[in-house]
Amino acid sequence: MITVKRVKTKKDEREFLNFPIRLYKGCPFFVPPMYADEKAIFSPDYYYYDTCEAAYFLAEDDGKTVGRISAIIQHASNEKQNEKRARFTRFDAIDSQEVADALFKAAETWAAEKGMDTVCGPLGFSDLEREGLLIEGFDQLATFEEQYNYDYYQRLIENCGYEKEVDWLESKLYAPKEKDESISKAADFLMKRYKLHVGTAKNVKEFIDKYVDGIFELIDKSYSKLYGTVPISDKVKKATVDNFLMVVKLKYISVILDENENIVCFGICVPSISKALVGTSGKLTPVTLVKLLRCINKPDVLDFMLIGVEPEWMNRGVAAIFFSWACDLLKEVDHAETNLNLEDNYAIRNTWKRFDGVNHKRRRSFVKKIGD
């Protein structure tokens, strides 16, 4: 018999964190999150709890864990959209509809008791977290920034009454086989015409000190209308910077500034660390740390983390500047991964068409009305 309990004890917390590690043991495509980062969600002063509340559940069969799920109420998002939504995330389960039914019932009951009328997901506390259910690309290595899941998850979720709300696409990008001098010339022309220049810094720390506030302001502005986004709090900004300090390298980050030193656009890439984490629990053991450093210092894959353009500059061709910069980066690695782009975000999808590449993954966020 399947029973569901709310996570309350330290033992429950460890079980919630360790269950997916066991479930995906031996899977060559699953990349775990950093264990310490995940463990932080159980701290009462976790940086998202200023605007969110969450509940965590475990499903058991005769005392053995067979699934987990988290439900989140993102109050900032609900206020922004004038909605009463809860989000589900961190859903993992064996291939059992009974288990999935029990887990989603627990999450939906909690959400209804909190006055919510809709559940959607997988979505985290913000779009800076892992989001979306993998529905295509099960034979592809996950990026560190996104979650891998088995193919039966979609069936389990849909059988619980959930329907598609949005899809995201992910792409592999390769440097164009033939060098197009017109792109670099166009980038140079635009830089001169609009009196733009590249932001400079001696090291990553100086780059952060000079530009991080402007980058986050531009993220809030340029991403504000995208699905699932919320304003980024100061605590989240600090945590985001801290989390990526180890993997960010100066050569993979760039800002373009106008003559008044305002950020027009930016691009942030990081060396892929997926291969270093496959088969681990996400804990920084000495062996894992050595593998991580190898991936960071000699990457063969880059993850395109964040790209932002000041909205008023969207139609001035600044994409050519980004494309020229990205092409130079791709010459040094095998390929890049784009992470998530909404399928109707044609501006960014058209940018990727300039590269040699392929859409190799698709993710979905589902939605269901509750409490009727």
PDB file of C-alpha atoms in Angstrom, residues 34 208 267 279-280 309 349:
ATOM      1  CA  MET A  34      25.090  19.919  -6.059  1.00  0.00           C
ATOM      2  CA  ILE A 208      31.075  41.187 -10.979  1.00  0.00           C
ATOM      3  CA  GLY A 267      26.089  36.971 -22.614  1.00  0.00           C
ATOM      4  CA  GLY A 279      27.462   8.900 -11.627  1.00  0.00           C
ATOM      5  CA  THR A 280      28.002  10.983  -8.485  1.00  0.00           C
ATOM      6  CA  VAL A 309      19.177  42.472 -24.560  1.00  0.00           C
ATOM      7  CA  ARG A 349      15.420  30.845 -31.937  1.00  0.00           C
TER       8      ARG A 349
END
